[in-house]
mmCIF file of C-alpha atoms and ligand atoms in Angstrom:
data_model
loop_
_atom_site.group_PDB
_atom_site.id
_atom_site.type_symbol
_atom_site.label_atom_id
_atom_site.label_comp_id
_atom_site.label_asym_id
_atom_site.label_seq_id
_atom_site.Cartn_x
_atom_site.Cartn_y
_atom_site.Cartn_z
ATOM 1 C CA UNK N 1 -19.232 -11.128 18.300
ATOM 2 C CA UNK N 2 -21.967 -9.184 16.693
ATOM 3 C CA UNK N 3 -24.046 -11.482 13.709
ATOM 4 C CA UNK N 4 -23.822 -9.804 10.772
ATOM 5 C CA UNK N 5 -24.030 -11.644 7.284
ATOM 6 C CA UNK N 6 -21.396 -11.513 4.773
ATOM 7 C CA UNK N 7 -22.328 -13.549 2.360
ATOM 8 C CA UNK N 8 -25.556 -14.441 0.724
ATOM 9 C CA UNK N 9 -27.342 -17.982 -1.159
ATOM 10 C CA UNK N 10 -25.696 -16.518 -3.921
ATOM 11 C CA UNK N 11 -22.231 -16.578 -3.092
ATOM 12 C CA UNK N 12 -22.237 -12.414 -3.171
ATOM 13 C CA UNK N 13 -20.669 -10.663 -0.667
ATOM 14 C CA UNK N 14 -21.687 -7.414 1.649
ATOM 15 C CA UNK N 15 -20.837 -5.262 -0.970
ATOM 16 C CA UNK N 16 -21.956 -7.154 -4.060
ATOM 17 C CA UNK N 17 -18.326 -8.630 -5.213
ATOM 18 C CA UNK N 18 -17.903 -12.131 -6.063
ATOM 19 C CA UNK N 19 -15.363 -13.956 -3.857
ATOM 20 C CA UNK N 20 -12.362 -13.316 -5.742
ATOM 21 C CA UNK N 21 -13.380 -9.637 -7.633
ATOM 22 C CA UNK N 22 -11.339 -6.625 -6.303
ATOM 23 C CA UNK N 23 -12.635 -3.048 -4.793
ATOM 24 C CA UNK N 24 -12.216 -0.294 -8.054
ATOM 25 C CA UNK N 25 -8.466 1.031 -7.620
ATOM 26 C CA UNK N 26 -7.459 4.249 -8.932
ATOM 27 C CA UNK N 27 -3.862 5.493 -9.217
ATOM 28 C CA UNK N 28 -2.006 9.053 -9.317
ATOM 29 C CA UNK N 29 1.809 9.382 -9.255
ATOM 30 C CA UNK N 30 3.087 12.432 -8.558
ATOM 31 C CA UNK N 31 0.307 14.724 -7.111
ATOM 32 C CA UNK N 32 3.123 16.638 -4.465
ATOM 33 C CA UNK N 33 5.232 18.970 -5.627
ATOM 34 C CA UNK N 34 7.521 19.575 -2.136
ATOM 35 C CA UNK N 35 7.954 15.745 -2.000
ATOM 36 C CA UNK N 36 10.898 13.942 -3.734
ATOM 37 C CA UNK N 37 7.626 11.226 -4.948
ATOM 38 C CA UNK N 38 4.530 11.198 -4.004
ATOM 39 C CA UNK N 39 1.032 8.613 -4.990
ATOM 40 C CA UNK N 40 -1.933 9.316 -4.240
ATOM 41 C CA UNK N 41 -4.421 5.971 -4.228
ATOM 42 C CA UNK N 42 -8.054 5.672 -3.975
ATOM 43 C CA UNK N 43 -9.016 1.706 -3.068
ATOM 44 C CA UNK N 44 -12.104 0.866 -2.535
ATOM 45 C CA UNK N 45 -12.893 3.660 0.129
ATOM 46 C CA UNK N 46 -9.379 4.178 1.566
ATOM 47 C CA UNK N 47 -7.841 7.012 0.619
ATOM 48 C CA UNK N 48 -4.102 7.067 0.894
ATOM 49 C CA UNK N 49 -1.436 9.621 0.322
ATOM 50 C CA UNK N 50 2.172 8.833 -0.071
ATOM 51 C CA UNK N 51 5.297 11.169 0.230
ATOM 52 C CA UNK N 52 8.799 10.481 -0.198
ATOM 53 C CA UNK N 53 11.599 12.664 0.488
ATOM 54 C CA UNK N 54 15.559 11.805 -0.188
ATOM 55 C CA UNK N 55 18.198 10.014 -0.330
ATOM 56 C CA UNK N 56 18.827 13.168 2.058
ATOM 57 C CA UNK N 57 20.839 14.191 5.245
ATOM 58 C CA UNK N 58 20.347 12.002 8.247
ATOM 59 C CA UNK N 59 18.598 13.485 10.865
ATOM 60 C CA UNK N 60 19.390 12.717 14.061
ATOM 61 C CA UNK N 61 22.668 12.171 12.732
ATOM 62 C CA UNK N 62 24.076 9.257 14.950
ATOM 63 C CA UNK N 63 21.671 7.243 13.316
ATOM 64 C CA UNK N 64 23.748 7.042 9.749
ATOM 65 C CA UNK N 65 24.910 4.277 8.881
ATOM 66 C CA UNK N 66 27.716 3.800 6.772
ATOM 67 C CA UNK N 67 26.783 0.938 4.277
ATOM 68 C CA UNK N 68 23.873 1.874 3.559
ATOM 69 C CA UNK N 69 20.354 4.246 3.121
ATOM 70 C CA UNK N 70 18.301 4.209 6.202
ATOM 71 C CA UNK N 71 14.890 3.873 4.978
ATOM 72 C CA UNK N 72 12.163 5.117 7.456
ATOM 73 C CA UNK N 73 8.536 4.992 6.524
ATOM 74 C CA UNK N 74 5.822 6.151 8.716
ATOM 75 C CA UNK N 75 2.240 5.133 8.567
ATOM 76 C CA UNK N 76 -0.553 7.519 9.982
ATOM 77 C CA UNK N 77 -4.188 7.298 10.453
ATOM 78 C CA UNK N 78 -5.745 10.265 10.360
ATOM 79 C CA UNK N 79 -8.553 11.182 13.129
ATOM 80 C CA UNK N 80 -11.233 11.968 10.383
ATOM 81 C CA UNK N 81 -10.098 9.021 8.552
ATOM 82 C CA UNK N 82 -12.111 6.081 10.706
ATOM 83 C CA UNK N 83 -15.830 6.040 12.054
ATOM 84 C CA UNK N 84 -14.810 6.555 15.285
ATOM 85 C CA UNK N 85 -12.197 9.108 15.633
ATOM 86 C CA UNK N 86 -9.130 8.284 16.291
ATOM 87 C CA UNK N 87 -6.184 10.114 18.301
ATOM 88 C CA UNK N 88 -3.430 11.886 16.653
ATOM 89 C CA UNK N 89 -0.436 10.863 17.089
ATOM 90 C CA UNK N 90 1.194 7.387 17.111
ATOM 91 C CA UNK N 91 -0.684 4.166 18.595
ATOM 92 C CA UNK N 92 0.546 0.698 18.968
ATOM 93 C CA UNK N 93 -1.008 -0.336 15.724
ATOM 94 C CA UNK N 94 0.744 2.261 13.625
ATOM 95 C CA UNK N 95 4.007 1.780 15.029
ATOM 96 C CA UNK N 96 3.578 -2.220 14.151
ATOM 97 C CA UNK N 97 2.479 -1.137 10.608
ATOM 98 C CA UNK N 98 5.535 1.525 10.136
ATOM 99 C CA UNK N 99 7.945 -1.416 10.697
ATOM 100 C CA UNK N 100 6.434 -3.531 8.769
ATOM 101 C CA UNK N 101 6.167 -1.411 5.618
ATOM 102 C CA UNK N 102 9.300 -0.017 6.191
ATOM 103 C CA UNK N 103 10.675 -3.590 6.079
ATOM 104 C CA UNK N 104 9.137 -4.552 3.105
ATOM 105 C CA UNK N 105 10.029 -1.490 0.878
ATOM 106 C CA UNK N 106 13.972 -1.669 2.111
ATOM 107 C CA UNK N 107 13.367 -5.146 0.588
ATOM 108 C CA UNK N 108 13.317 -3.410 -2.717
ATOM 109 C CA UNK N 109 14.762 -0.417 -2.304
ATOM 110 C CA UNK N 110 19.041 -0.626 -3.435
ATOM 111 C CA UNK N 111 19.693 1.054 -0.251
ATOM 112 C CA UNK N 112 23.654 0.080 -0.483
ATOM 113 C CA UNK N 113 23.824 2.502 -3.161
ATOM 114 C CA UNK N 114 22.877 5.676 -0.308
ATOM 115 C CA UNK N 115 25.231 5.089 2.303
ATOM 116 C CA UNK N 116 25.096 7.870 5.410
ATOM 117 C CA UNK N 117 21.865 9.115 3.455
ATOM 118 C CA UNK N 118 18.029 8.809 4.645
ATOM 119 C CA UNK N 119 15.097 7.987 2.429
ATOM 120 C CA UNK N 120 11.627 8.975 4.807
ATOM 121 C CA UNK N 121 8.553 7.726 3.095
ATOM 122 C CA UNK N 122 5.019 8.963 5.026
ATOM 123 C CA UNK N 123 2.091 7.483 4.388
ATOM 124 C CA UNK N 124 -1.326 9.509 5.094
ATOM 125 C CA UNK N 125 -4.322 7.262 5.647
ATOM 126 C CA UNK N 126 -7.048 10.036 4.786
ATOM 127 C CA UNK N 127 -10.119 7.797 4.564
ATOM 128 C CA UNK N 128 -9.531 4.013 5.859
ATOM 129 C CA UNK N 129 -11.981 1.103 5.246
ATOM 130 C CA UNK N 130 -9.540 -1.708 5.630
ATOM 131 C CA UNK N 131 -6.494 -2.908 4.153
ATOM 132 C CA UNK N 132 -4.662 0.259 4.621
ATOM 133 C CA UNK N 133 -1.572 -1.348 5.159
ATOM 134 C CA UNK N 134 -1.330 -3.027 1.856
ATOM 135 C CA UNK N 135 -2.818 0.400 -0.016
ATOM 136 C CA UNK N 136 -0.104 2.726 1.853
ATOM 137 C CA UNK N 137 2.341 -0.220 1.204
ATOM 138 C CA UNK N 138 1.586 0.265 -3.054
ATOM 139 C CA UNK N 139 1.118 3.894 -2.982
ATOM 140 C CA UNK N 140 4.693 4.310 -0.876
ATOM 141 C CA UNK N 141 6.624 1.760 -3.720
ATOM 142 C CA UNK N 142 4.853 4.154 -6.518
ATOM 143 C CA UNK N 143 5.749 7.132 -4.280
ATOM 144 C CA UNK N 144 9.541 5.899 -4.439
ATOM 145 C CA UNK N 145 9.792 4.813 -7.899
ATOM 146 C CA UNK N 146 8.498 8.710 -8.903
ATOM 147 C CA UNK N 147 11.253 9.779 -6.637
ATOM 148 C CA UNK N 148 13.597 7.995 -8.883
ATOM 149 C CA UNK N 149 15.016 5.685 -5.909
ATOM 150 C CA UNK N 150 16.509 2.418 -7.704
ATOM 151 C CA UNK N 151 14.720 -0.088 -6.894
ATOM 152 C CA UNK N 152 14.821 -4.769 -8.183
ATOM 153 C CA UNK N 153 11.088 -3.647 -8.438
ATOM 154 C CA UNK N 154 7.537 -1.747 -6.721
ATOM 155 C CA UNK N 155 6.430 -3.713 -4.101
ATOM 156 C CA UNK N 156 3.011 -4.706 -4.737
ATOM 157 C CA UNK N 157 0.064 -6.397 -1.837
ATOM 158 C CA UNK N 158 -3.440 -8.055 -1.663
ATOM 159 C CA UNK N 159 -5.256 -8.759 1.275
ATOM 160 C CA UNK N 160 -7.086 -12.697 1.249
ATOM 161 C CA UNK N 161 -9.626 -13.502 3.982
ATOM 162 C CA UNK N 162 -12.176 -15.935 4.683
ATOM 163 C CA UNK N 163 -16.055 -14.954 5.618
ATOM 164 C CA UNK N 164 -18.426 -18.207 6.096
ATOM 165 C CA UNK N 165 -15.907 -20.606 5.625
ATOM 166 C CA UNK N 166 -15.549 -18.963 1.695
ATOM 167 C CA UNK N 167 -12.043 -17.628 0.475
ATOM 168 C CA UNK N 168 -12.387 -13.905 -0.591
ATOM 169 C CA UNK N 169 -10.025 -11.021 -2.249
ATOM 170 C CA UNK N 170 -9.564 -7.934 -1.117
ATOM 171 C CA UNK N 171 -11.764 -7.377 2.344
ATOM 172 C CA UNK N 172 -13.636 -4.378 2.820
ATOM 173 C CA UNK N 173 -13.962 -2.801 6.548
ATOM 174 C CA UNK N 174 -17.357 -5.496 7.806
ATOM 175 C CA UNK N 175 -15.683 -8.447 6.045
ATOM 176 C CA UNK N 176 -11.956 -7.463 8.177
ATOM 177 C CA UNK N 177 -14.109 -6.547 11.156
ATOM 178 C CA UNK N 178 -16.373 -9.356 11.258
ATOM 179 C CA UNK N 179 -14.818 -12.259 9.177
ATOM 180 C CA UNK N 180 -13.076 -15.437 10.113
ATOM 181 C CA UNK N 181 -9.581 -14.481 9.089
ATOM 182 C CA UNK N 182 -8.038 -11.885 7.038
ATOM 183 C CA UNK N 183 -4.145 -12.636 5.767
ATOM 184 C CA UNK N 184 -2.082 -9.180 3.503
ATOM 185 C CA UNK N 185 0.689 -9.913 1.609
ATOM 186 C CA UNK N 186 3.161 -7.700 -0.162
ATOM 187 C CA UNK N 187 5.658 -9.288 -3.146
ATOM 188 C CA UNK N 188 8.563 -8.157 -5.039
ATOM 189 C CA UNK N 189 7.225 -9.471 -8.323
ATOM 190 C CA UNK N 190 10.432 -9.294 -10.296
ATOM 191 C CA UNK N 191 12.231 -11.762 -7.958
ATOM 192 C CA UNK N 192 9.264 -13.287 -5.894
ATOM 193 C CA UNK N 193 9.804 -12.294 -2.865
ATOM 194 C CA UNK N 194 7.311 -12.133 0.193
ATOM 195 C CA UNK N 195 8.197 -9.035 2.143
ATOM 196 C CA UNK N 196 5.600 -8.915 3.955
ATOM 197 C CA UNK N 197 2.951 -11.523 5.555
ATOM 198 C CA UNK N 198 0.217 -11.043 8.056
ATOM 199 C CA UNK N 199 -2.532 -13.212 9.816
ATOM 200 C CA UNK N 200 -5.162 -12.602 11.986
ATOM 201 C CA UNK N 201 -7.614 -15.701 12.487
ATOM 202 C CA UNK N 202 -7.938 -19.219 11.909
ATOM 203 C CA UNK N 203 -7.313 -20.954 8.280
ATOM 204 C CA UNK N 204 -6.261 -24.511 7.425
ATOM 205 C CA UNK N 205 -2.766 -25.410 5.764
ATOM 206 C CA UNK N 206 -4.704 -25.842 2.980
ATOM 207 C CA UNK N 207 -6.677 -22.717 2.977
ATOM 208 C CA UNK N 208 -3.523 -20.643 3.415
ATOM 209 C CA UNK N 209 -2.444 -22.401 0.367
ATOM 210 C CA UNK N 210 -5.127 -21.413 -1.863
ATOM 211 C CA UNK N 211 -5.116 -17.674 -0.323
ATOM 212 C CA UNK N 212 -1.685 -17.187 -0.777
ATOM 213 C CA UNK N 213 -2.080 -18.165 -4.739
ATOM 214 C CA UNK N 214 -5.542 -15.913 -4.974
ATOM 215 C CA UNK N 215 -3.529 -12.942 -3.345
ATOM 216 C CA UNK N 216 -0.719 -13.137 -5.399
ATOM 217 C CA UNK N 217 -2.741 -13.329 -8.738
ATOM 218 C CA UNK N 218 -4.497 -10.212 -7.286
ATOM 219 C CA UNK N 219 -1.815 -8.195 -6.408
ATOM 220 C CA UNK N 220 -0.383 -8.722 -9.682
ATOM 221 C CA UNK N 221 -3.540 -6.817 -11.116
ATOM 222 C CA UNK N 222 -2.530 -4.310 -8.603
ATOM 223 C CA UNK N 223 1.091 -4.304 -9.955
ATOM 224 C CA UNK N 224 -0.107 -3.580 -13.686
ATOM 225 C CA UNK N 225 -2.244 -0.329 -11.552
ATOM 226 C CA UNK N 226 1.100 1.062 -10.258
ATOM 227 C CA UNK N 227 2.848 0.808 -13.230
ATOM 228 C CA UNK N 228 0.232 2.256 -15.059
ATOM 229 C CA UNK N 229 0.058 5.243 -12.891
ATOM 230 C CA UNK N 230 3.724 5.363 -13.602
ATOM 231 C CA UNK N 231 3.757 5.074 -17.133
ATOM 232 C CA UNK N 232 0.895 8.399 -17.372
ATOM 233 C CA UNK N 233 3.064 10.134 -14.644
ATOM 234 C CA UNK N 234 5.985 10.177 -17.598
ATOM 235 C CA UNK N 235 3.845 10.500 -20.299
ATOM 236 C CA UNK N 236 2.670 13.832 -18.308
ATOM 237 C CA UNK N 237 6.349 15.188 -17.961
ATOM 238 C CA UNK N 238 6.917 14.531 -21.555
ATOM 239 C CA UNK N 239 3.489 16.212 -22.552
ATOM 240 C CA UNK N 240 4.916 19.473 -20.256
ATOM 241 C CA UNK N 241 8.461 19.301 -21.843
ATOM 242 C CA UNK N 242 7.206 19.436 -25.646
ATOM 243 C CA UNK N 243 4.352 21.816 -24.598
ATOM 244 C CA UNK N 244 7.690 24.367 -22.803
ATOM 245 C CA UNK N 245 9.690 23.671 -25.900
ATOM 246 C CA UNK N 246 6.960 24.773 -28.094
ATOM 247 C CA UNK N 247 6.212 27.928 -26.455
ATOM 248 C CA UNK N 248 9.797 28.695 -26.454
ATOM 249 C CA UNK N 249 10.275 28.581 -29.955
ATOM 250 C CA UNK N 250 7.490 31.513 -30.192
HETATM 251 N N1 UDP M 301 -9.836 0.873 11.947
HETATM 252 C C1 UDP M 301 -10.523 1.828 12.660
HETATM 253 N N2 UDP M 301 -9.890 2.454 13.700
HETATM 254 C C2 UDP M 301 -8.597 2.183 14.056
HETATM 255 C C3 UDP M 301 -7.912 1.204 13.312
HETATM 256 C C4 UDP M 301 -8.553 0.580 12.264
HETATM 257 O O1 UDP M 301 -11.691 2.095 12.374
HETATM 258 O O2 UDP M 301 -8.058 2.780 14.990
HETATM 259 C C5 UDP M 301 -10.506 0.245 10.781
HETATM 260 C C6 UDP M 301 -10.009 0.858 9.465
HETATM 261 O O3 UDP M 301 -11.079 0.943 8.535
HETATM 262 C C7 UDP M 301 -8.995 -0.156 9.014
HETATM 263 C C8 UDP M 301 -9.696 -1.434 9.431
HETATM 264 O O4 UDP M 301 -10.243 -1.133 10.697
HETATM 265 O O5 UDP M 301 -8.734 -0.076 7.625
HETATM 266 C C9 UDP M 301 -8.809 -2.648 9.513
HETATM 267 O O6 UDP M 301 -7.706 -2.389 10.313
HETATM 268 P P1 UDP M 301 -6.456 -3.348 10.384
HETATM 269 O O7 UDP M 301 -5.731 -3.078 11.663
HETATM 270 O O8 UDP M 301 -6.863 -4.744 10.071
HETATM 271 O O9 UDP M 301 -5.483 -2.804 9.220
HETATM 272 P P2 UDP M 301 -5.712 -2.678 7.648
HETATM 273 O O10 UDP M 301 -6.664 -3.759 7.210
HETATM 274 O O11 UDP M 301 -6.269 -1.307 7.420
HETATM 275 O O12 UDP M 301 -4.362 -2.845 7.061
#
């Protein structure tokens, strides 16, 4: 493995952060207007775009199923979106990823209350510099909740790793590249639940411990983002309702 330093006598890392200090997140909800939802989330340097369309007619139909929505999401990288381009089209890594987000959000999603119906949620990876999993993973919860999809809550993530033998929050692409471990995490906030958790590398019992607590107390800054996003996406509607109803009374 190439040697590249992470950290320095300091304790700062590559790209100036302290250990536990997050990449600047930015937030838009609502930003398509031919998708059902949409997000659109700038973290750190990814770039993501979510899209949601449904509850809506199963297609291919033989995959309905009765009891309940069949939520599909689909994660793609696009090939200006890495260093070194990358192919179109699907690749072992962003079939694993697909699954894995969809898994989490139909964790949240009430998808007994869609039966026969399909929810597709596709995530757009414009610009990646790691930890795109997590960021399509928030902007696709935000994505559903604009799409009015009842949900027990977003679904909110944090990537924890470890660079020389030092816990650290949110990993940019040289610390997930070159670091010692690297573990995401997605919650339900509301009820607690993991939905989704990842590892790559080595940690001790007792680091996993400490990363789990410093990713959940991050993602929970994350969670207050989304909402936020929410919360202007409504104020926006409201602000273009009153502005319509003025104009009308001309
Ligand atoms: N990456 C890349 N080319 C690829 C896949 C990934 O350059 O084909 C980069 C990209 O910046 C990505 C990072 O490696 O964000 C880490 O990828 P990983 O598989 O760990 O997923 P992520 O951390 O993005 O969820």
């Amino acid at each position: 493995m190439e040697e590249i330093k992470l950290m320095d006598e300091e304790g700062r890392r590559i790209d100036g952060r302290r250990p536990d200090e997050l990449r600047p997140i930015k937030m838009k909800v609502g930003v398509l207007t031919r998708a059902d939802g949409s997000a659109y989330l700038q973290w750190g340097k990814n770039k993501v775009l979510a899209a949601v369309y449904g509850p809506r007619e199963v297609f291919p139909k033989h995959l309905q199923d009765p009891e309940r929505a069949l939520l599909r999401a689909r994660y793609n990288m696009a090939s200006f979106s890495v260093e070194e381009r990358k192919r179109p089209g699907p690749d072992r890594r962003s079939i694993e990823l697909s699954k894995v987000i969809s898994e989490a959000l139909r964790a949240a999603v009430f998808v007994e209350q869609f039966p026969k119906t399909s929810i597709d949620v596709f995530i757009e990876i414009l610009q990646a510099d790691a930890g795109t999993r997590i960021a399509g993973l928030v902007a696709a919860s935000a994505a559903l909740a604009d799409a009015g999809i009842p949900m027990k809550d977003l679904v909110t993530g944090m990537t924890v790793g470890k660079v020389e033998d030092t816990l650290i929050l949110d990993l940019c692409k040289e610390e997930d590249n070159y670091g010692q471990a690297d573990l995401p995490i997605a919650i339900i906030p509301r009820t607690g639940e993991i939905v989704l958790l990842q590892m790559d590398g080595h940690m001790t019992q007792e680091e996993i411990d400490r990363a789990l607590d410093m990713a959940i107390r991050g993602a929970m800054k994350v969670y207050e983002i989304q909402k936020r996003a929410l919360l202007e996406r409504y104020e926006r509607l409201v602000r273009e309702k009153e502005y319509i109803a003025d104009i009308s009374e001309v």
